[in-house]
Amino acid sequence: MIQLPCPWCGPRNVSEFRYAGEGGHRPDPDTTTPVEWRRYLYMHRNPLGWTRENWYHGSGCRTYFSLERHTETHETRTPDSQVDATPTPENAGDAR
Amino acid sequence: MDIVSCRAYPGAVTDRARNGGPSSNATSGSNGKRTRYSAWSLFSHGLTTKDWPLAWRKHDLARTYDVVIIGGGVHGLATAYYLAKNHGIRNVAVLDKGYLGGGGSGRNTAIVRSNYLTPEGIRFYDRSIRLYEGLAADLNFNVMFSQRGHLTLAHNDASLRTMRWRAEVNKIQGVDSDVIDPTAIKKLVPYMDTSEHARYPILGALYHPPGGIVRHDAVVWGYARAADAYGVHLHQETEVTGIDVRDGRVTGVQTDRGAISAPIVVNCTAGWSTLITDMAGVQTPIQTFPLQAAVTEPVRPFLDTVVVSGTLHVYVSQTDRGELVFGASVDPFASYSTRGSLEFVEGLAGHVLELMPPLHKMRLLRQWAGLCDMTPDYSPIMGPTPVEGFYVDVGWGTYGFKAGPVSGESMADCIATQRTPDVISAFTLDRFTGGRLVGEKGAAAVGH
């Protein structure tokens, strides 16, 4: 069982959390095109290496937070900024 | 251990005549004439102390091929085999970074069925069962296909309704499938707790007699041996490090053994497919999740159907050796790690005992994980991509093994004719941006 560093509760077992995925930059629903919207919904970077993703601490403080995790070793680290929880190509961790 | 060669064993295959089979004049490199496996060859070879000839050869990497297939599992090898057999395209290379069948092909729970929910899915998987039925004779390799029947249990009204829905769609498509009640289930699986006092009482099941299990390694080795006999080059321990794309069309691949130029490159790498599509600059909606499985010590045969419970996230079958093979749903978060976890075994043991309490004294032998390339609609992605000459056969999630033969056949058709065959026309990559998802709720990863 790996542990995740919740910003409020500290390190807790991963079974307390729900994986909320990579997220991504959400286009403005009023101006976006269907193709752009579907790309936002379905396309994933799915890197082998460090990635930035969102988690929900459902069995604890019930906050959403973002985290950097290595998808092969399962190491975790807290991103520099907790303000923007939605990764964009600019702030997401590089693959490998 | 020399993983580059594999000595296959002969199977007790019915000696049926094959059309244009590879055995007649193909040779096995320096090992002399290719042995045709039969009961007689097994008997006569048993009188000698010689090793069996190698099932496939080792080649130097050629500078150019007509088709390069990345990934030496069931899908890659089947594609190579049908390209050679059905379309006469034999200057083909299959590359694998490890050994043949070391990924999902050797890690799945070997279950085959076609009782899906969407007409597109049923048609596709049913063709696969038909091919599996004739595969041992076609490949001259015993794949140990046992059509022992497949039960999908319903523990609540909602899932019973889905089972009825699936049964009706199956019947219209000509697939043998029906909903049966707990008494009939008890008759098929006497050790199952079908009482009303169980924590999750069994209300009924979708029974699918043509479903069953196949020996997955045999399918890999059979396709490899048959493709090799047609002259396909199988390159193990050859990792693709880059894909060359010029003016929107693929020109070749870079490997750790040198560059290859090829007008057609096919990605059959399942869990690792994103790493390959990234090299070609193609975006896919895939996320990689591990799926864990486990096997017990062998016991006497007592279970001759495949039992699946979507609600309890568990599936059980007994191999011919007597081991019980357990599988589950995918892990709860994306990962490329193939380590097993204790919480998986704990959950699995609990769920298996809820279904079959008499198993409480059985011991687990080992557990493992494979990587599943999940798509948003639980259907695969097959066919051409925006990069000309670069094809994908990915997004196989939890259903890749049962689709191996039909995927090989239809991908070979797609590559040779430059036209997407009807049977996979619903599974193209552009369906995601075009908003035409298939929505396969009959997939194993979907809880009911």
Coordinates of C-alpha atoms in Angstrom, one line a residue:
Chain A
M1 CA 0.0 0.0 0.0
I2 CA 1.5 3.3 -1.0
Q3 CA 0.8 6.5 1.0
L4 CA -0.1 9.9 -0.4
P5 CA 0.8 13.2 1.2
C6 CA -2.5 14.9 1.8
P7 CA -1.8 18.7 2.2
W8 CA -4.3 18.8 5.2
C9 CA -4.0 15.3 6.8
G10 CA -0.4 14.4 6.0
P11 CA 0.6 10.9 4.7
R12 CA -2.3 8.6 4.5
N13 CA -3.0 5.2 2.8
V14 CA -3.9 5.4 -0.8
S15 CA -7.1 3.5 -0.2
E16 CA -8.5 6.6 1.5
F17 CA -8.2 8.6 -1.7
R18 CA -10.0 8.6 -5.0
Y19 CA -7.9 9.0 -8.2
A20 CA -9.3 12.0 -10.1
G21 CA -7.0 11.7 -13.1
E22 CA -4.7 13.9 -15.0
G23 CA -7.2 16.7 -15.4
G24 CA -6.1 19.1 -18.0
H25 CA -6.8 22.6 -19.1
R26 CA -10.6 23.0 -19.2
P27 CA -11.7 25.0 -22.2
D28 CA -14.4 27.6 -21.7
P29 CA -17.7 25.8 -22.4
D30 CA -19.3 28.9 -24.0
T31 CA -16.6 29.3 -26.7
T32 CA -15.2 25.8 -27.2
T33 CA -15.9 23.6 -30.2
P34 CA -17.2 20.0 -29.8
V35 CA -13.9 18.7 -31.0
E36 CA -11.9 20.7 -28.5
W37 CA -14.3 19.7 -25.7
R38 CA -14.0 16.0 -26.6
R39 CA -10.2 16.3 -26.7
Y40 CA -10.3 17.7 -23.2
L41 CA -12.6 14.9 -22.0
Y42 CA -10.9 11.9 -23.6
M43 CA -7.2 12.5 -24.4
H44 CA -4.6 11.7 -21.9
R45 CA -0.8 12.2 -21.7
N46 CA -0.4 8.9 -19.9
P47 CA 3.4 9.3 -19.4
L48 CA 5.9 6.7 -18.0
G49 CA 7.6 8.8 -15.4
W50 CA 6.6 11.9 -13.3
T51 CA 3.1 13.2 -13.9
R52 CA 0.9 15.7 -12.2
E53 CA -2.6 14.5 -11.3
N54 CA -5.6 15.2 -9.0
W55 CA -6.7 13.2 -6.0
Y56 CA -9.7 13.4 -3.7
H57 CA -9.3 12.5 0.0
G58 CA -12.8 11.0 0.3
S59 CA -12.2 9.1 3.6
G60 CA -10.5 12.1 5.2
C61 CA -10.7 15.9 4.8
R62 CA -12.6 15.6 1.5
T63 CA -10.4 18.1 -0.4
Y64 CA -9.2 17.8 -3.9
F65 CA -5.5 18.4 -4.3
S66 CA -2.9 18.0 -6.9
L67 CA 0.2 15.8 -6.6
E68 CA 3.2 14.7 -8.6
R69 CA 3.6 11.0 -8.8
H70 CA 6.0 8.7 -10.7
T71 CA 3.9 6.2 -12.6
E72 CA 6.4 3.4 -12.4
T73 CA 8.0 3.7 -9.0
H74 CA 5.0 5.4 -7.3
E75 CA 7.2 8.0 -5.6
T76 CA 5.2 11.1 -4.8
R77 CA 6.2 14.8 -4.3
T78 CA 4.2 17.9 -3.6
P79 CA 4.1 20.3 -6.5
D80 CA 5.5 23.8 -5.9
S81 CA 2.1 25.4 -6.2
Q82 CA -1.2 24.1 -4.9
V83 CA -3.1 27.0 -6.4
D84 CA -3.7 25.6 -9.9
A85 CA -4.8 22.0 -9.5
T86 CA -5.4 21.6 -13.2
P87 CA -2.2 20.7 -15.1
T88 CA -1.4 22.4 -18.3
P89 CA 1.3 21.4 -20.7
E90 CA 3.4 24.1 -19.1
N91 CA 3.1 23.1 -15.4
A92 CA 2.8 19.3 -15.8
G93 CA 5.8 17.2 -14.9
D94 CA 8.0 16.0 -17.7
A95 CA 7.8 12.4 -18.7
R96 CA 11.0 10.7 -17.5
Chain B
M1 CA 18.2 -18.9 -19.7
D2 CA 18.0 -18.4 -23.4
I3 CA 14.8 -16.5 -23.8
V4 CA 15.4 -15.9 -27.5
S5 CA 14.5 -19.5 -28.5
C6 CA 11.6 -21.6 -27.3
R7 CA 11.2 -25.3 -27.6
A8 CA 7.5 -25.9 -28.2
Y9 CA 5.9 -29.2 -27.4
P10 CA 3.7 -31.1 -29.8
G11 CA 0.0 -31.0 -29.3
A12 CA -2.5 -33.7 -29.8
V13 CA -4.0 -31.9 -32.7
T14 CA -6.5 -33.5 -35.0
D15 CA -4.7 -34.2 -38.3
R16 CA -6.9 -32.1 -40.4
A17 CA -5.9 -31.0 -43.9
R18 CA -5.0 -27.3 -44.0
N19 CA -5.3 -25.0 -47.0
G20 CA -1.9 -23.6 -47.9
G21 CA -0.4 -24.3 -44.5
P22 CA 3.2 -23.5 -43.9
S23 CA 4.4 -27.0 -43.1
S24 CA 4.9 -28.6 -46.5
N25 CA 8.2 -27.2 -47.6
A26 CA 9.2 -24.7 -44.9
T27 CA 12.4 -25.4 -43.1
S28 CA 13.6 -24.4 -39.6
G29 CA 16.9 -22.8 -40.4
S30 CA 19.9 -24.9 -39.5
N31 CA 17.7 -27.3 -37.6
G32 CA 16.6 -29.2 -40.7
K33 CA 13.1 -29.8 -41.9
R34 CA 10.3 -28.4 -39.8
T35 CA 8.5 -31.0 -37.7
R36 CA 4.8 -31.3 -38.3
Y37 CA 3.3 -31.9 -34.9
S38 CA 1.0 -34.8 -34.6
A39 CA 0.2 -37.8 -32.3
W40 CA 2.6 -39.8 -34.5
S41 CA 5.4 -37.3 -34.3
L42 CA 5.0 -37.2 -30.5
F43 CA 5.2 -41.0 -30.3
S44 CA 8.1 -41.5 -32.7
H45 CA 10.0 -38.6 -31.1
G46 CA 9.5 -40.2 -27.7
L47 CA 11.5 -43.1 -28.9
T48 CA 14.6 -40.9 -29.4
T49 CA 16.5 -38.7 -26.9
K50 CA 16.9 -35.8 -29.3
D51 CA 15.7 -32.3 -28.5
W52 CA 12.7 -31.0 -30.5
P53 CA 13.8 -28.6 -33.2
L54 CA 13.4 -24.9 -32.4
A55 CA 10.0 -23.6 -33.0
W56 CA 11.2 -20.4 -34.7
R57 CA 14.5 -18.9 -35.9
K58 CA 16.7 -16.0 -34.9
H59 CA 17.6 -13.5 -37.7
D60 CA 19.8 -10.5 -38.2
L61 CA 18.0 -7.2 -38.3
A62 CA 17.4 -6.4 -42.0
R63 CA 17.7 -2.7 -43.1
T64 CA 14.3 -2.7 -44.6
Y65 CA 10.9 -4.5 -44.3
D66 CA 7.5 -4.0 -45.9
V67 CA 5.8 -4.0 -42.6
V68 CA 7.3 -3.5 -39.1
I69 CA 5.1 -4.6 -36.2
I70 CA 6.0 -3.3 -32.7
G71 CA 5.0 -5.7 -30.0
G72 CA 5.5 -9.5 -30.1
G73 CA 2.3 -10.6 -28.3
V74 CA -0.8 -12.4 -29.6
H75 CA -1.9 -9.3 -31.5
G76 CA 1.4 -8.5 -33.2
L77 CA 2.2 -12.1 -34.1
A78 CA -1.4 -12.8 -35.3
T79 CA -1.2 -9.7 -37.5
A80 CA 2.1 -10.9 -39.0
Y81 CA 0.7 -14.4 -39.5
Y82 CA -2.4 -13.3 -41.3
L83 CA -0.5 -10.7 -43.4
A84 CA 1.7 -13.7 -44.7
K85 CA -1.1 -16.3 -44.9
N86 CA -4.0 -14.3 -46.3
H87 CA -2.3 -11.5 -48.2
G88 CA 1.2 -12.9 -49.1
I89 CA 3.0 -10.1 -47.4
R90 CA 6.0 -12.0 -45.9
N91 CA 8.7 -9.4 -45.6
V92 CA 7.5 -8.5 -42.1
A93 CA 9.4 -7.9 -38.8
V94 CA 7.9 -8.3 -35.4
L95 CA 9.9 -6.4 -32.7
D96 CA 9.6 -6.9 -29.0
K97 CA 11.7 -5.2 -26.3
G98 CA 11.5 -8.3 -24.2
Y99 CA 10.5 -11.8 -25.1
L100 CA 7.5 -13.0 -27.1
G101 CA 4.3 -13.1 -25.1
G102 CA 5.9 -11.4 -22.1
G103 CA 3.4 -8.6 -21.7
G104 CA -0.4 -8.9 -21.6
S105 CA -0.4 -12.1 -23.7
G106 CA 1.3 -14.0 -20.9
R107 CA -0.4 -12.2 -18.0
N108 CA -4.1 -12.4 -18.8
T109 CA -6.5 -15.0 -17.3
A110 CA -7.0 -16.7 -20.7
I111 CA -10.8 -16.3 -20.8
V112 CA -12.6 -16.2 -24.2
R113 CA -16.2 -15.2 -24.7
S114 CA -18.4 -13.2 -27.1
N115 CA -21.5 -12.3 -25.0
Y116 CA -20.8 -8.5 -25.1
L117 CA -23.5 -5.8 -25.2
T118 CA -23.0 -3.8 -28.3
P119 CA -23.7 -5.3 -31.7
E120 CA -20.2 -4.1 -32.9
G121 CA -18.5 -5.8 -29.9
I122 CA -20.5 -9.1 -30.3
R123 CA -19.9 -9.4 -34.0
F124 CA -16.2 -8.8 -33.4
Y125 CA -15.6 -11.2 -30.5
D126 CA -17.8 -13.9 -32.0
R127 CA -15.5 -13.9 -35.1
S128 CA -12.6 -14.3 -32.7
I129 CA -14.2 -17.4 -31.1
R130 CA -14.8 -18.9 -34.5
L131 CA -11.1 -18.4 -35.3
Y132 CA -10.1 -19.8 -31.9
E133 CA -12.2 -22.9 -32.6
G134 CA -10.1 -23.7 -35.7
L135 CA -6.8 -22.3 -34.4
A136 CA -5.1 -25.5 -33.3
A137 CA -5.6 -27.1 -36.7
D138 CA -4.7 -23.9 -38.5
L139 CA -1.5 -23.4 -36.7
N140 CA -0.7 -27.1 -36.1
F141 CA -0.2 -26.2 -32.5
N142 CA -2.4 -27.4 -29.6
V143 CA -3.8 -24.2 -28.0
M144 CA -5.8 -26.2 -25.5
F145 CA -9.1 -24.3 -26.2
S146 CA -11.7 -25.6 -23.8
Q147 CA -15.2 -24.4 -24.5
R148 CA -16.5 -25.1 -21.0
G149 CA -19.1 -22.4 -20.6
H150 CA -19.0 -19.0 -19.1
L151 CA -21.2 -17.7 -16.2
T152 CA -21.6 -14.0 -15.4
L153 CA -23.3 -13.7 -12.1
A154 CA -26.0 -11.1 -11.2
H155 CA -26.2 -10.1 -7.5
N156 CA -28.8 -7.4 -7.8
D157 CA -31.8 -6.3 -9.9
A158 CA -29.8 -3.8 -12.0
S159 CA -27.2 -6.4 -13.0
L160 CA -29.9 -9.0 -13.7
R161 CA -31.6 -6.5 -16.0
T162 CA -28.2 -5.9 -17.8
M163 CA -27.8 -9.7 -18.2
R164 CA -31.3 -10.0 -19.8
W165 CA -30.5 -7.1 -22.1
R166 CA -27.2 -8.7 -23.1
A167 CA -28.8 -12.1 -23.6
E168 CA -31.4 -10.6 -26.0
V169 CA -28.8 -8.7 -28.0
N170 CA -26.6 -11.8 -28.1
K171 CA -29.5 -14.0 -29.4
I172 CA -30.3 -11.5 -32.2
Q173 CA -26.6 -11.7 -33.2
G174 CA -26.7 -15.5 -33.2
V175 CA -24.6 -15.9 -30.1
D176 CA -25.5 -18.8 -27.7
S177 CA -26.4 -16.9 -24.5
D178 CA -29.2 -17.0 -21.9
V179 CA -30.1 -16.0 -18.4
I180 CA -30.3 -18.9 -15.9
D181 CA -31.6 -19.1 -12.3
P182 CA -29.7 -20.0 -9.1
T183 CA -30.9 -23.7 -9.3
A184 CA -29.4 -24.1 -12.7
I185 CA -26.2 -22.3 -11.5
K186 CA -25.9 -24.7 -8.6
K187 CA -26.1 -27.6 -11.0
L188 CA -23.2 -26.2 -13.1
V189 CA -21.1 -25.2 -10.1
P190 CA -22.0 -27.3 -7.0
Y191 CA -19.5 -25.5 -4.8
M192 CA -21.0 -22.1 -5.3
D193 CA -23.0 -20.6 -2.4
T194 CA -26.4 -19.9 -4.2
S195 CA -28.3 -19.5 -0.9
E196 CA -30.4 -16.5 -0.1
H197 CA -28.3 -15.8 3.0
A198 CA -25.1 -14.9 1.3
R199 CA -23.9 -11.3 1.7
Y200 CA -24.5 -10.7 -2.0
P201 CA -27.1 -13.4 -3.0
I202 CA -26.9 -14.7 -6.5
L203 CA -30.1 -13.8 -8.4
G204 CA -29.2 -15.4 -11.7
A205 CA -26.5 -15.5 -14.3
L206 CA -25.8 -15.0 -18.0
Y207 CA -24.8 -18.4 -19.3
H208 CA -22.7 -18.5 -22.4
P209 CA -21.8 -22.1 -23.4
P210 CA -19.2 -21.3 -26.2
G211 CA -17.1 -19.3 -23.8
G212 CA -14.1 -20.9 -22.1
I213 CA -10.3 -20.8 -21.6
V214 CA -7.3 -21.2 -23.9
R215 CA -3.7 -21.7 -23.0
H216 CA -2.4 -18.2 -23.7
D217 CA 1.3 -19.1 -24.1
A218 CA 0.4 -21.8 -26.7
V219 CA -1.4 -19.1 -28.7
V220 CA 1.7 -16.9 -28.7
W221 CA 4.0 -19.8 -29.6
G222 CA 1.7 -21.2 -32.2
Y223 CA 1.4 -17.9 -34.0
A224 CA 5.1 -17.3 -33.7
R225 CA 6.0 -20.7 -35.2
A226 CA 3.5 -20.4 -38.0
A227 CA 4.5 -16.8 -38.9
D228 CA 8.2 -17.9 -38.8
A229 CA 7.5 -20.7 -41.3
Y230 CA 6.1 -18.1 -43.7
G231 CA 9.4 -16.1 -43.4
V232 CA 8.4 -13.4 -40.9
H233 CA 11.3 -12.2 -38.9
L234 CA 10.8 -12.3 -35.1
H235 CA 13.2 -10.0 -33.2
Q236 CA 13.1 -10.4 -29.5
E237 CA 15.1 -8.1 -27.1
T238 CA 14.8 -5.3 -29.8
E239 CA 13.4 -2.1 -28.3
V240 CA 12.0 0.6 -30.5
T241 CA 13.5 4.0 -29.5
G242 CA 12.0 6.2 -32.2
I243 CA 9.6 6.4 -35.2
D244 CA 10.7 8.3 -38.3
V245 CA 7.9 10.4 -39.8
R246 CA 8.6 12.6 -42.8
D247 CA 5.9 14.9 -44.3
G248 CA 3.1 13.2 -42.4
R249 CA 4.1 9.7 -43.4
V250 CA 6.0 7.0 -41.6
T251 CA 9.4 6.0 -43.1
G252 CA 10.8 3.6 -40.5
V253 CA 11.8 3.0 -36.9
Q254 CA 14.9 3.4 -34.7
T255 CA 15.8 0.5 -32.5
D256 CA 18.5 -0.3 -30.0
R257 CA 19.9 -2.7 -32.7
G258 CA 19.9 -0.1 -35.5
A259 CA 17.5 1.6 -37.8
I260 CA 14.9 0.0 -40.1
S261 CA 13.2 1.6 -43.0
A262 CA 9.6 0.6 -43.6
P263 CA 6.6 2.2 -45.2
I264 CA 4.2 0.6 -42.7
V265 CA 4.5 0.5 -38.9
V266 CA 2.0 -1.1 -36.6
N267 CA 1.7 -0.4 -32.9
C268 CA 0.6 -3.6 -31.0
T269 CA 2.0 -2.7 -27.6
A270 CA -1.1 -2.7 -25.4
G271 CA -0.1 -1.2 -22.0
W272 CA 2.9 0.6 -23.4
S273 CA 1.1 1.8 -26.5
T274 CA 1.2 5.5 -25.5
L275 CA 5.0 5.5 -25.5
I276 CA 5.0 4.3 -29.1
T277 CA 2.2 6.6 -30.3
D278 CA 4.0 9.5 -28.7
M279 CA 7.1 8.7 -30.8
A280 CA 4.9 9.1 -34.0
G281 CA 3.3 12.2 -32.6
V282 CA -0.2 10.6 -32.5
Q283 CA -2.5 11.4 -29.5
T284 CA -4.7 8.6 -28.1
P285 CA -7.3 8.6 -25.3
I286 CA -5.5 5.8 -23.5
Q287 CA -4.6 5.5 -19.8
T288 CA -2.5 2.6 -18.5
F289 CA -3.8 0.8 -15.4
P290 CA -2.4 -2.4 -13.9
L291 CA -4.7 -5.4 -13.5
Q292 CA -3.7 -8.0 -11.0
A293 CA -4.3 -11.8 -11.1
A294 CA -3.4 -14.7 -8.9
V295 CA -3.2 -18.5 -9.1
T296 CA -3.6 -21.2 -6.4
E297 CA -1.9 -24.5 -5.8
P298 CA -3.3 -27.2 -8.1
V299 CA -6.2 -29.3 -6.8
R300 CA -8.4 -32.0 -8.3
P301 CA -10.7 -30.8 -11.1
F302 CA -14.0 -29.5 -9.6
L303 CA -14.8 -26.4 -11.6
D304 CA -15.5 -26.8 -15.3
T305 CA -17.1 -23.5 -16.1
V306 CA -15.7 -19.9 -16.0
V307 CA -17.3 -17.9 -13.2
V308 CA -17.4 -14.1 -13.3
S309 CA -18.9 -11.7 -10.9
G310 CA -18.9 -8.1 -11.9
T311 CA -20.3 -6.9 -8.6
L312 CA -17.6 -8.7 -6.6
H313 CA -14.9 -7.8 -9.2
V314 CA -13.6 -11.4 -9.5
Y315 CA -13.4 -14.1 -12.1
V316 CA -12.4 -17.7 -11.5
S317 CA -11.5 -20.7 -13.7
Q318 CA -9.6 -23.9 -13.2
T319 CA -6.8 -24.8 -15.5
D320 CA -6.1 -28.2 -16.9
R321 CA -3.3 -28.5 -14.4
G322 CA -5.8 -27.9 -11.6
E323 CA -4.8 -24.4 -10.5
L324 CA -7.5 -21.9 -9.9
V325 CA -6.9 -18.7 -11.8
F326 CA -8.3 -15.5 -10.3
G327 CA -8.6 -12.1 -11.9
A328 CA -10.1 -8.8 -10.8
S329 CA -10.8 -5.4 -12.1
V330 CA -8.1 -2.8 -12.8
D331 CA -6.2 -1.1 -10.0
P332 CA -7.7 2.1 -8.8
F333 CA -5.1 4.5 -10.3
A334 CA -3.0 4.8 -13.4
S335 CA 0.4 3.2 -13.3
Y336 CA 3.1 1.4 -15.4
S337 CA 4.1 -0.7 -12.4
T338 CA 3.6 -4.5 -12.5
R339 CA 4.0 -5.1 -8.8
G340 CA 1.3 -7.0 -6.9
S341 CA -0.3 -5.5 -3.8
L342 CA -1.5 -7.1 -0.5
E343 CA -4.8 -5.2 -0.6
F344 CA -5.6 -6.9 -3.9
V345 CA -5.0 -10.4 -2.4
E346 CA -7.1 -9.5 0.7
G347 CA -10.0 -8.3 -1.4
L348 CA -9.8 -11.1 -3.9
A349 CA -9.7 -13.8 -1.2
G350 CA -12.7 -12.3 0.6
H351 CA -14.7 -12.1 -2.7
V352 CA -13.8 -15.7 -3.8
L353 CA -14.9 -17.0 -0.4
E354 CA -18.2 -15.2 -0.6
L355 CA -18.9 -17.1 -3.8
M356 CA -17.3 -20.5 -2.9
P357 CA -16.9 -20.9 0.9
P358 CA -15.4 -24.4 0.6
L359 CA -12.2 -22.9 -0.9
H360 CA -11.1 -21.5 2.5
K361 CA -8.2 -23.9 2.9
M362 CA -6.7 -23.3 -0.6
R363 CA -3.4 -21.5 -0.8
L364 CA -2.3 -18.9 -3.3
L365 CA 0.8 -19.9 -5.3
R366 CA 1.6 -16.5 -6.8
Q367 CA 0.2 -13.2 -8.0
W368 CA 1.2 -10.9 -10.8
A369 CA 0.0 -7.8 -12.7
G370 CA -0.3 -6.9 -16.3
L371 CA -0.8 -3.5 -17.9
C372 CA -4.2 -2.5 -19.5
D373 CA -4.5 0.3 -22.0
M374 CA -7.9 1.6 -21.0
T375 CA -10.0 3.7 -23.4
P376 CA -13.0 5.8 -22.3
D377 CA -15.6 3.5 -24.0
Y378 CA -14.0 0.1 -23.2
S379 CA -13.6 -0.6 -26.8
P380 CA -10.3 -0.9 -28.8
I381 CA -8.7 1.6 -31.2
M382 CA -7.8 -0.1 -34.5
G383 CA -6.8 1.0 -37.9
P384 CA -5.0 4.0 -39.5
T385 CA -3.9 7.2 -37.7
P386 CA -3.3 10.8 -38.9
V387 CA 0.3 9.7 -39.7
E388 CA 0.1 7.9 -43.0
G389 CA 1.4 4.3 -42.8
F390 CA 1.3 4.2 -39.0
Y391 CA -1.4 1.9 -37.8
V392 CA -2.6 1.2 -34.2
D393 CA -4.1 -1.9 -32.7
V394 CA -4.3 -0.6 -29.1
G395 CA -6.7 0.2 -26.3
W396 CA -7.1 -3.4 -25.5
G397 CA -7.8 -2.9 -21.8
T398 CA -9.1 -6.0 -20.2
Y399 CA -10.2 -7.8 -23.4
G400 CA -7.2 -8.1 -25.6
F401 CA -6.4 -11.8 -25.4
K402 CA -9.9 -13.0 -26.4
A403 CA -9.7 -10.7 -29.5
G404 CA -6.2 -11.8 -30.6
P405 CA -7.1 -13.8 -33.7
V406 CA -9.8 -11.5 -35.1
S407 CA -7.5 -8.5 -34.4
G408 CA -4.7 -10.0 -36.4
E409 CA -7.0 -11.0 -39.2
S410 CA -8.7 -7.6 -39.5
M411 CA -5.5 -5.5 -39.0
A412 CA -3.8 -7.6 -41.7
D413 CA -6.8 -7.0 -44.0
C414 CA -6.7 -3.2 -43.1
I415 CA -3.0 -3.0 -43.9
A416 CA -3.0 -5.1 -47.1
T417 CA -6.1 -3.5 -48.7
Q418 CA -5.6 0.0 -47.3
R419 CA -9.3 -0.1 -46.3
T420 CA -10.8 -0.5 -42.9
P421 CA -12.8 -3.8 -42.8
D422 CA -16.4 -3.6 -41.6
V423 CA -15.8 -5.7 -38.5
I424 CA -13.5 -3.0 -37.0
S425 CA -15.0 0.1 -38.7
A426 CA -16.6 1.2 -35.4
F427 CA -13.2 1.1 -33.6
T428 CA -11.3 3.9 -35.4
L429 CA -9.2 6.5 -33.6
D430 CA -11.3 9.4 -35.0
R431 CA -14.4 8.2 -33.1
F432 CA -13.3 10.1 -30.0
T433 CA -13.1 13.6 -31.6
G434 CA -16.0 12.7 -33.8
G435 CA -18.2 11.8 -30.8
R436 CA -19.0 8.2 -31.9
L437 CA -18.1 6.2 -28.8
V438 CA -19.0 2.5 -28.7
G439 CA -19.8 2.2 -25.0
E440 CA -19.1 -1.5 -24.3
K441 CA -20.8 -2.1 -20.9
G442 CA -20.2 -5.9 -21.4
A443 CA -16.4 -5.4 -20.7
A444 CA -14.9 -7.1 -17.7
A445 CA -13.7 -3.9 -16.2
V446 CA -17.2 -2.5 -15.9
G447 CA -18.9 -3.1 -12.6
H448 CA -22.6 -3.9 -12.9

